[in-house]
């Protein structure tokens, strides 16, 4: 038992290594750009001020979204989806699998659940002892169920889900903007150092390396950001792109696709002035989502009492898991249920 706790503790410590690497690279880029380029290399005062102003805007937005992606706890199912004491006793005492499934069906009638497991059974997490809301999955890294889980990202050491998906998308976009601005403003000095128009010195190494790093990260982020833009347009999570959600009528990858505009509003909210600001504006509470075919929802025997559902109970707590693989910088953890 003590060994297991020690291993979990080591795992938590090592899980911060990717975050520390990104932080170290960004802090070095800050030093290289502000000091070595702007203060020690650029001689034109107006150009220096303009570059510093634009750089710090990009830098602040990048770190703000990165911070929110890391430290926003993924939302977990609220108490309404947990088994009551009496239901838990019934479920645990029942040894027949079919009878257990029937118990879960009866409980789910009080909840807005429209998806099922691949077997057709109600999705139930034995470890968290909760009926899984639509698009909710269990993360074996965070050891909890996460609402609208997309993936577990090692570069933010956090599960990306309902509560922080907007922040993650903004983090990707501002990271790309940060890289593009650095590459565009550094290019002329990169070329001057390369051909020998500027004297050799400490700034040369920083400027040359800054250009290469900015381009490398931009190319990596471009593929990942493009993939997530496609997911948002289709209203899918990374997990749903690999394994289609199962409804009463069968599996359907487009089951939650309600049109590009409404798909965007589910993630970014209706107030477009706040779309680019890292504040939470996503629609709903993460427990149920509009379906492509409303008729299929009304025909679902799991939803006869959906009017009883109280949307004011927002179960936003800690959460968990999985990831799309970018061949350059992102690692995929296929460890969800």
mmCIF file of C-alpha atoms in Angstrom:
data_model
loop_
_atom_site.group_PDB
_atom_site.id
_atom_site.type_symbol
_atom_site.label_atom_id
_atom_site.label_comp_id
_atom_site.label_asym_id
_atom_site.label_seq_id
_atom_site.Cartn_x
_atom_site.Cartn_y
_atom_site.Cartn_z
ATOM 1 C CA UNK A 1 0.000 0.000 0.000
ATOM 2 C CA UNK A 2 2.812 2.385 0.920
ATOM 3 C CA UNK A 3 4.622 1.469 -2.317
ATOM 4 C CA UNK A 4 1.499 2.234 -4.339
ATOM 5 C CA UNK A 5 1.149 5.633 -2.668
ATOM 6 C CA UNK A 6 4.815 6.348 -3.327
ATOM 7 C CA UNK A 7 4.431 5.473 -7.012
ATOM 8 C CA UNK A 8 1.357 7.710 -7.317
ATOM 9 C CA UNK A 9 3.254 10.535 -5.644
ATOM 10 C CA UNK A 10 6.167 10.118 -8.069
ATOM 11 C CA UNK A 11 3.732 10.018 -10.977
ATOM 12 C CA UNK A 12 2.182 13.323 -9.863
ATOM 13 C CA UNK A 13 5.628 14.922 -9.582
ATOM 14 C CA UNK A 14 6.819 13.669 -12.981
ATOM 15 C CA UNK A 15 3.551 14.726 -14.620
ATOM 16 C CA UNK A 16 4.628 18.347 -14.160
ATOM 17 C CA UNK A 17 7.797 17.865 -16.242
ATOM 18 C CA UNK A 18 6.134 18.692 -19.627
ATOM 19 C CA UNK A 19 4.631 21.857 -18.100
ATOM 20 C CA UNK A 20 8.030 22.875 -16.726
ATOM 21 C CA UNK A 21 9.619 22.282 -20.140
ATOM 22 C CA UNK A 22 7.072 24.513 -21.892
ATOM 23 C CA UNK A 23 7.431 27.167 -19.184
ATOM 24 C CA UNK A 24 11.234 27.117 -19.448
ATOM 25 C CA UNK A 25 11.131 27.458 -23.258
ATOM 26 C CA UNK A 26 8.686 30.364 -23.068
ATOM 27 C CA UNK A 27 10.679 32.168 -20.367
ATOM 28 C CA UNK A 28 13.837 31.759 -22.439
ATOM 29 C CA UNK A 29 11.991 33.145 -25.478
ATOM 30 C CA UNK A 30 10.961 36.140 -23.356
ATOM 31 C CA UNK A 31 14.590 36.833 -22.432
ATOM 32 C CA UNK A 32 15.840 36.287 -25.988
ATOM 33 C CA UNK A 33 13.223 38.534 -27.562
ATOM 34 C CA UNK A 34 13.020 41.349 -25.005
ATOM 35 C CA UNK A 35 16.666 41.631 -24.034
ATOM 36 C CA UNK A 36 18.827 40.115 -26.770
ATOM 37 C CA UNK A 37 16.725 41.305 -29.711
ATOM 38 C CA UNK A 38 14.832 44.443 -28.679
ATOM 39 C CA UNK A 39 17.205 45.974 -26.122
ATOM 40 C CA UNK A 40 20.609 44.867 -27.441
ATOM 41 C CA UNK A 41 20.109 44.437 -31.213
ATOM 42 C CA UNK A 42 17.392 46.792 -32.503
ATOM 43 C CA UNK A 43 18.574 50.407 -32.668
ATOM 44 C CA UNK A 44 15.421 52.121 -33.964
ATOM 45 C CA UNK A 45 13.487 53.340 -30.906
ATOM 46 C CA UNK A 46 10.052 53.394 -32.571
ATOM 47 C CA UNK A 47 10.521 49.859 -33.887
ATOM 48 C CA UNK A 48 11.753 48.708 -30.486
ATOM 49 C CA UNK A 49 8.709 50.146 -28.666
ATOM 50 C CA UNK A 50 6.239 48.718 -31.204
ATOM 51 C CA UNK A 51 7.799 45.248 -31.011
ATOM 52 C CA UNK A 52 7.852 45.268 -27.215
ATOM 53 C CA UNK A 53 4.221 46.382 -27.001
ATOM 54 C CA UNK A 54 2.930 43.746 -29.420
ATOM 55 C CA UNK A 55 5.124 41.051 -27.911
ATOM 56 C CA UNK A 56 3.839 41.636 -24.379
ATOM 57 C CA UNK A 57 0.211 41.531 -25.529
ATOM 58 C CA UNK A 58 0.830 38.128 -27.145
ATOM 59 C CA UNK A 59 2.857 36.965 -24.144
ATOM 60 C CA UNK A 60 0.171 37.925 -21.598
ATOM 61 C CA UNK A 61 -2.645 36.277 -23.568
ATOM 62 C CA UNK A 62 -0.548 33.147 -24.058
ATOM 63 C CA UNK A 63 0.248 32.775 -20.360
ATOM 64 C CA UNK A 64 -3.277 33.680 -19.279
ATOM 65 C CA UNK A 65 -4.819 30.935 -21.423
ATOM 66 C CA UNK A 66 -2.062 28.464 -20.475
ATOM 67 C CA UNK A 67 -2.686 29.132 -16.786
ATOM 68 C CA UNK A 68 -6.449 28.651 -17.202
ATOM 69 C CA UNK A 69 -5.919 25.400 -19.131
ATOM 70 C CA UNK A 70 -3.695 24.024 -16.387
ATOM 71 C CA UNK A 71 -5.487 25.141 -13.228
ATOM 72 C CA UNK A 72 -9.173 24.972 -14.201
ATOM 73 C CA UNK A 73 -10.446 21.715 -12.661
ATOM 74 C CA UNK A 74 -12.399 19.582 -15.144
ATOM 75 C CA UNK A 75 -16.064 19.336 -14.179
ATOM 76 C CA UNK A 76 -17.337 16.071 -12.694
ATOM 77 C CA UNK A 77 -20.892 14.638 -12.548
ATOM 78 C CA UNK A 78 -23.081 16.180 -9.859
ATOM 79 C CA UNK A 79 -24.745 14.259 -7.045
ATOM 80 C CA UNK A 80 -27.884 13.583 -9.085
ATOM 81 C CA UNK A 81 -25.895 11.025 -11.096
ATOM 82 C CA UNK A 82 -24.529 9.230 -8.043
ATOM 83 C CA UNK A 83 -26.298 6.149 -6.727
ATOM 84 C CA UNK A 84 -28.288 6.735 -3.567
ATOM 85 C CA UNK A 85 -27.516 4.570 -0.560
ATOM 86 C CA UNK A 86 -30.539 2.340 -1.162
ATOM 87 C CA UNK A 87 -29.870 2.041 -4.906
ATOM 88 C CA UNK A 88 -26.239 1.207 -4.243
ATOM 89 C CA UNK A 89 -27.290 -1.554 -1.826
ATOM 90 C CA UNK A 90 -29.713 -2.978 -4.390
ATOM 91 C CA UNK A 91 -27.055 -2.853 -7.092
ATOM 92 C CA UNK A 92 -24.303 -4.436 -4.965
ATOM 93 C CA UNK A 93 -26.531 -7.198 -3.569
ATOM 94 C CA UNK A 94 -27.831 -8.157 -6.995
ATOM 95 C CA UNK A 95 -25.558 -10.814 -8.536
ATOM 96 C CA UNK A 96 -27.293 -11.189 -11.903
ATOM 97 C CA UNK A 97 -25.813 -8.840 -14.545
ATOM 98 C CA UNK A 98 -29.160 -8.459 -16.332
ATOM 99 C CA UNK A 99 -30.858 -7.442 -13.099
ATOM 100 C CA UNK A 100 -28.090 -4.925 -12.369
ATOM 101 C CA UNK A 101 -28.591 -3.422 -15.822
ATOM 102 C CA UNK A 102 -32.318 -3.127 -15.166
ATOM 103 C CA UNK A 103 -31.661 -1.308 -11.893
ATOM 104 C CA UNK A 104 -29.502 1.214 -13.754
ATOM 105 C CA UNK A 105 -32.224 1.639 -16.393
ATOM 106 C CA UNK A 106 -34.774 2.463 -13.689
ATOM 107 C CA UNK A 107 -32.460 5.011 -12.062
ATOM 108 C CA UNK A 108 -31.568 6.596 -15.403
ATOM 109 C CA UNK A 109 -35.224 7.387 -16.150
ATOM 110 C CA UNK A 110 -34.926 10.334 -13.761
ATOM 111 C CA UNK A 111 -31.896 11.698 -15.601
ATOM 112 C CA UNK A 112 -31.281 13.329 -19.019
ATOM 113 C CA UNK A 113 -29.255 10.449 -20.466
ATOM 114 C CA UNK A 114 -29.434 9.636 -24.170
ATOM 115 C CA UNK A 115 -26.227 7.660 -24.786
ATOM 116 C CA UNK A 116 -25.354 4.085 -23.923
ATOM 117 C CA UNK A 117 -22.364 1.798 -23.795
ATOM 118 C CA UNK A 118 -21.302 -0.196 -26.868
ATOM 119 C CA UNK A 119 -23.221 -3.158 -25.433
ATOM 120 C CA UNK A 120 -26.404 -1.098 -25.221
ATOM 121 C CA UNK A 121 -26.334 -0.917 -21.420
ATOM 122 C CA UNK A 122 -26.522 2.228 -19.326
ATOM 123 C CA UNK A 123 -23.042 3.732 -18.981
ATOM 124 C CA UNK A 124 -22.028 3.273 -15.361
ATOM 125 C CA UNK A 125 -18.638 3.886 -13.718
ATOM 126 C CA UNK A 126 -17.868 1.230 -11.107
ATOM 127 C CA UNK A 127 -14.937 3.238 -9.732
ATOM 128 C CA UNK A 128 -16.783 6.547 -9.260
ATOM 129 C CA UNK A 129 -20.163 4.862 -8.651
ATOM 130 C CA UNK A 130 -21.995 7.279 -10.973
ATOM 131 C CA UNK A 131 -24.205 6.961 -14.020
ATOM 132 C CA UNK A 132 -22.217 8.677 -16.732
ATOM 133 C CA UNK A 133 -23.896 11.722 -18.277
ATOM 134 C CA UNK A 134 -23.729 12.076 -22.056
ATOM 135 C CA UNK A 135 -20.142 12.617 -23.278
ATOM 136 C CA UNK A 136 -18.715 11.906 -19.823
ATOM 137 C CA UNK A 137 -15.789 9.471 -19.475
ATOM 138 C CA UNK A 138 -13.550 8.182 -16.713
ATOM 139 C CA UNK A 139 -9.891 9.199 -16.749
ATOM 140 C CA UNK A 140 -7.439 6.687 -15.325
ATOM 141 C CA UNK A 141 -4.812 9.427 -14.924
ATOM 142 C CA UNK A 142 -6.974 11.814 -12.896
ATOM 143 C CA UNK A 143 -8.942 8.892 -11.420
ATOM 144 C CA UNK A 144 -12.349 10.513 -11.831
ATOM 145 C CA UNK A 145 -15.159 10.952 -14.361
ATOM 146 C CA UNK A 146 -15.005 14.120 -16.457
ATOM 147 C CA UNK A 147 -17.912 15.918 -18.109
ATOM 148 C CA UNK A 148 -17.591 16.167 -21.906
ATOM 149 C CA UNK A 149 -14.083 14.820 -21.695
ATOM 150 C CA UNK A 150 -11.939 15.509 -24.735
ATOM 151 C CA UNK A 151 -8.513 14.188 -23.729
ATOM 152 C CA UNK A 152 -5.872 14.235 -21.025
ATOM 153 C CA UNK A 153 -3.126 16.595 -22.145
ATOM 154 C CA UNK A 154 0.350 16.079 -20.621
ATOM 155 C CA UNK A 155 1.464 19.556 -21.751
ATOM 156 C CA UNK A 156 -1.066 21.176 -19.405
ATOM 157 C CA UNK A 157 -1.051 18.272 -16.916
ATOM 158 C CA UNK A 158 -4.817 18.382 -16.873
ATOM 159 C CA UNK A 159 -7.868 16.807 -18.378
ATOM 160 C CA UNK A 160 -9.428 18.897 -21.136
ATOM 161 C CA UNK A 161 -13.191 18.786 -20.844
ATOM 162 C CA UNK A 162 -16.357 20.845 -20.493
ATOM 163 C CA UNK A 163 -14.981 23.377 -17.993
ATOM 164 C CA UNK A 164 -11.697 24.209 -19.760
ATOM 165 C CA UNK A 165 -12.067 23.242 -23.432
ATOM 166 C CA UNK A 166 -12.516 26.878 -24.455
ATOM 167 C CA UNK A 167 -9.352 27.794 -22.545
ATOM 168 C CA UNK A 168 -7.454 24.977 -24.264
ATOM 169 C CA UNK A 169 -8.529 26.171 -27.730
ATOM 170 C CA UNK A 170 -7.555 29.738 -26.876
ATOM 171 C CA UNK A 171 -4.234 28.473 -25.550
ATOM 172 C CA UNK A 172 -3.540 26.801 -28.896
ATOM 173 C CA UNK A 173 -4.571 29.892 -30.864
ATOM 174 C CA UNK A 174 -2.552 32.354 -28.772
ATOM 175 C CA UNK A 175 0.422 29.984 -28.839
ATOM 176 C CA UNK A 176 0.299 30.080 -32.638
ATOM 177 C CA UNK A 177 -0.044 33.864 -32.598
ATOM 178 C CA UNK A 178 2.927 34.111 -30.225
ATOM 179 C CA UNK A 179 5.061 31.970 -32.550
ATOM 180 C CA UNK A 180 3.956 33.796 -35.710
ATOM 181 C CA UNK A 181 4.676 37.214 -34.242
ATOM 182 C CA UNK A 182 8.130 36.164 -33.044
ATOM 183 C CA UNK A 183 9.042 34.567 -36.380
ATOM 184 C CA UNK A 184 7.773 37.548 -38.417
ATOM 185 C CA UNK A 185 9.508 40.212 -36.322
ATOM 186 C CA UNK A 186 12.747 38.258 -35.889
ATOM 187 C CA UNK A 187 13.148 37.264 -39.541
ATOM 188 C CA UNK A 188 15.020 40.347 -40.796
ATOM 189 C CA UNK A 189 17.519 40.148 -37.932
ATOM 190 C CA UNK A 190 17.801 36.401 -38.374
ATOM 191 C CA UNK A 191 18.775 37.021 -42.012
ATOM 192 C CA UNK A 192 21.249 39.792 -41.088
ATOM 193 C CA UNK A 193 22.980 37.552 -38.560
ATOM 194 C CA UNK A 194 22.954 34.672 -41.045
ATOM 195 C CA UNK A 195 24.694 36.624 -43.829
ATOM 196 C CA UNK A 196 27.030 38.458 -41.452
ATOM 197 C CA UNK A 197 25.570 41.992 -41.673
ATOM 198 C CA UNK A 198 25.407 42.088 -37.869
ATOM 199 C CA UNK A 199 28.421 41.375 -35.659
ATOM 200 C CA UNK A 200 28.769 38.056 -33.857
ATOM 201 C CA UNK A 201 27.828 38.078 -30.194
ATOM 202 C CA UNK A 202 25.516 36.462 -27.633
ATOM 203 C CA UNK A 203 22.480 37.888 -29.424
ATOM 204 C CA UNK A 204 23.256 35.938 -32.589
ATOM 205 C CA UNK A 205 22.700 32.543 -30.983
ATOM 206 C CA UNK A 206 19.481 33.665 -29.283
ATOM 207 C CA UNK A 207 18.004 35.257 -32.413
ATOM 208 C CA UNK A 208 18.866 32.324 -34.690
ATOM 209 C CA UNK A 209 17.579 29.746 -32.234
ATOM 210 C CA UNK A 210 14.463 31.850 -31.516
ATOM 211 C CA UNK A 211 13.536 31.715 -35.195
ATOM 212 C CA UNK A 212 13.931 27.948 -35.433
ATOM 213 C CA UNK A 213 12.000 27.270 -32.213
ATOM 214 C CA UNK A 214 9.131 29.598 -33.188
ATOM 215 C CA UNK A 215 8.728 27.910 -36.579
ATOM 216 C CA UNK A 216 8.969 24.410 -35.116
ATOM 217 C CA UNK A 217 6.285 25.062 -32.508
ATOM 218 C CA UNK A 218 4.065 26.868 -35.010
ATOM 219 C CA UNK A 219 4.058 23.922 -37.411
ATOM 220 C CA UNK A 220 3.286 21.514 -34.567
ATOM 221 C CA UNK A 221 0.489 23.675 -33.163
ATOM 222 C CA UNK A 222 -0.999 24.322 -36.601
ATOM 223 C CA UNK A 223 -1.891 20.650 -37.082
ATOM 224 C CA UNK A 224 -3.301 20.263 -33.578
ATOM 225 C CA UNK A 225 -5.276 23.517 -33.736
ATOM 226 C CA UNK A 226 -6.670 22.625 -37.167
ATOM 227 C CA UNK A 227 -7.785 19.248 -35.857
ATOM 228 C CA UNK A 228 -9.612 20.795 -32.892
ATOM 229 C CA UNK A 229 -11.252 23.411 -35.122
ATOM 230 C CA UNK A 230 -12.642 20.516 -37.169
ATOM 231 C CA UNK A 231 -13.849 18.832 -33.980
ATOM 232 C CA UNK A 232 -15.621 22.000 -32.798
ATOM 233 C CA UNK A 233 -17.284 22.465 -36.199
ATOM 234 C CA UNK A 234 -18.571 18.870 -35.989
ATOM 235 C CA UNK A 235 -19.338 19.107 -32.241
ATOM 236 C CA UNK A 236 -17.198 16.086 -31.402
ATOM 237 C CA UNK A 237 -14.625 15.432 -28.742
ATOM 238 C CA UNK A 238 -11.346 13.677 -29.508
ATOM 239 C CA UNK A 239 -12.753 10.516 -27.937
ATOM 240 C CA UNK A 240 -15.943 10.736 -30.006
ATOM 241 C CA UNK A 241 -13.868 11.133 -33.173
ATOM 242 C CA UNK A 242 -12.209 7.780 -32.447
ATOM 243 C CA UNK A 243 -15.277 6.019 -31.051
ATOM 244 C CA UNK A 244 -18.740 7.241 -32.072
ATOM 245 C CA UNK A 245 -21.242 7.795 -29.231
ATOM 246 C CA UNK A 246 -23.983 5.166 -29.073
ATOM 247 C CA UNK A 247 -27.638 6.223 -28.943
ATOM 248 C CA UNK A 248 -30.862 4.230 -28.772
ATOM 249 C CA UNK A 249 -30.861 4.028 -32.572
ATOM 250 C CA UNK A 250 -27.175 3.034 -32.713
ATOM 251 C CA UNK A 251 -23.773 4.688 -33.051
ATOM 252 C CA UNK A 252 -23.726 8.161 -34.602
ATOM 253 C CA UNK A 253 -20.623 10.371 -34.852
ATOM 254 C CA UNK A 254 -22.842 13.360 -35.680
ATOM 255 C CA UNK A 255 -25.328 12.795 -32.886
ATOM 256 C CA UNK A 256 -24.459 16.088 -31.165
ATOM 257 C CA UNK A 257 -23.887 18.100 -34.350
ATOM 258 C CA UNK A 258 -26.524 20.872 -34.364
ATOM 259 C CA UNK A 259 -24.923 23.150 -36.974
ATOM 260 C CA UNK A 260 -21.648 25.074 -37.042
ATOM 261 C CA UNK A 261 -23.004 28.254 -35.407
ATOM 262 C CA UNK A 262 -24.666 26.423 -32.520
ATOM 263 C CA UNK A 263 -21.668 24.115 -32.176
ATOM 264 C CA UNK A 264 -19.402 27.139 -31.759
ATOM 265 C CA UNK A 265 -21.793 28.726 -29.264
ATOM 266 C CA UNK A 266 -21.775 25.583 -27.131
ATOM 267 C CA UNK A 267 -18.017 26.045 -26.608
ATOM 268 C CA UNK A 268 -17.610 29.842 -26.760
ATOM 269 C CA UNK A 269 -21.053 31.114 -25.719
ATOM 270 C CA UNK A 270 -23.460 33.490 -27.425
ATOM 271 C CA UNK A 271 -21.581 36.709 -26.569
ATOM 272 C CA UNK A 272 -19.020 36.926 -29.375
ATOM 273 C CA UNK A 273 -17.182 39.772 -27.658
ATOM 274 C CA UNK A 274 -16.005 37.232 -25.071
ATOM 275 C CA UNK A 275 -14.961 34.498 -27.489
ATOM 276 C CA UNK A 276 -11.277 35.492 -27.448
ATOM 277 C CA UNK A 277 -11.150 36.205 -23.707
ATOM 278 C CA UNK A 278 -10.261 33.285 -21.370
ATOM 279 C CA UNK A 279 -13.368 33.518 -19.212
ATOM 280 C CA UNK A 280 -15.885 30.676 -18.992
ATOM 281 C CA UNK A 281 -18.784 31.296 -21.403
ATOM 282 C CA UNK A 282 -19.664 27.764 -22.587
ATOM 283 C CA UNK A 283 -23.350 26.903 -22.719
ATOM 284 C CA UNK A 284 -25.086 24.458 -20.389
ATOM 285 C CA UNK A 285 -23.843 22.600 -17.345
ATOM 286 C CA UNK A 286 -22.003 19.757 -19.068
ATOM 287 C CA UNK A 287 -24.513 17.063 -18.069
ATOM 288 C CA UNK A 288 -26.685 16.992 -21.199
ATOM 289 C CA UNK A 289 -26.458 18.442 -24.708
ATOM 290 C CA UNK A 290 -28.825 19.174 -27.603
ATOM 291 C CA UNK A 291 -29.090 16.332 -30.106
ATOM 292 C CA UNK A 292 -29.000 16.513 -33.882
ATOM 293 C CA UNK A 293 -32.401 14.820 -34.105
ATOM 294 C CA UNK A 294 -34.640 16.074 -31.321
ATOM 295 C CA UNK A 295 -37.126 13.373 -32.220
ATOM 296 C CA UNK A 296 -34.616 10.701 -31.256
ATOM 297 C CA UNK A 297 -34.324 12.235 -27.811
ATOM 298 C CA UNK A 298 -38.068 12.220 -27.287
ATOM 299 C CA UNK A 299 -38.237 8.573 -28.376
ATOM 300 C CA UNK A 300 -35.498 7.590 -25.964
ATOM 301 C CA UNK A 301 -37.004 5.588 -23.083
ATOM 302 C CA UNK A 302 -34.209 6.858 -20.867
ATOM 303 C CA UNK A 303 -35.626 10.388 -20.993
ATOM 304 C CA UNK A 304 -39.314 10.273 -20.005
ATOM 305 C CA UNK A 305 -38.789 12.531 -16.983
ATOM 306 C CA UNK A 306 -36.283 15.019 -18.356
ATOM 307 C CA UNK A 307 -38.508 17.890 -17.207
ATOM 308 C CA UNK A 308 -37.692 16.851 -13.653
ATOM 309 C CA UNK A 309 -34.016 17.636 -14.268
ATOM 310 C CA UNK A 310 -32.845 20.707 -12.400
ATOM 311 C CA UNK A 311 -30.270 22.501 -14.536
ATOM 312 C CA UNK A 312 -29.339 24.830 -11.687
ATOM 313 C CA UNK A 313 -27.238 22.078 -10.096
ATOM 314 C CA UNK A 314 -23.890 22.660 -11.706
ATOM 315 C CA UNK A 315 -21.499 19.903 -10.617
ATOM 316 C CA UNK A 316 -18.200 21.589 -11.414
ATOM 317 C CA UNK A 317 -15.368 19.863 -9.571
ATOM 318 C CA UNK A 318 -12.152 18.059 -10.358
ATOM 319 C CA UNK A 319 -11.773 15.770 -13.317
ATOM 320 C CA UNK A 320 -9.735 13.745 -16.044
ATOM 321 C CA UNK A 321 -8.201 12.160 -19.627
ATOM 322 C CA UNK A 322 -7.012 10.935 -23.448
ATOM 323 C CA UNK A 323 -5.335 12.893 -26.454
ATOM 324 C CA UNK A 324 -4.924 13.452 -30.196
ATOM 325 C CA UNK A 325 -1.396 12.732 -31.384
ATOM 326 C CA UNK A 326 0.602 15.461 -33.059
ATOM 327 C CA UNK A 327 3.801 13.969 -34.457
ATOM 328 C CA UNK A 328 5.744 16.937 -33.164
ATOM 329 C CA UNK A 329 4.702 17.889 -29.643
ATOM 330 C CA UNK A 330 1.532 16.222 -28.318
ATOM 331 C CA UNK A 331 1.260 12.754 -26.760
ATOM 332 C CA UNK A 332 -1.923 10.640 -26.812
ATOM 333 C CA UNK A 333 -3.066 8.776 -23.716
ATOM 334 C CA UNK A 334 -5.821 6.284 -24.700
ATOM 335 C CA UNK A 335 -6.800 5.541 -21.120
ATOM 336 C CA UNK A 336 -10.467 6.356 -20.722
ATOM 337 C CA UNK A 337 -13.658 4.435 -20.215
#
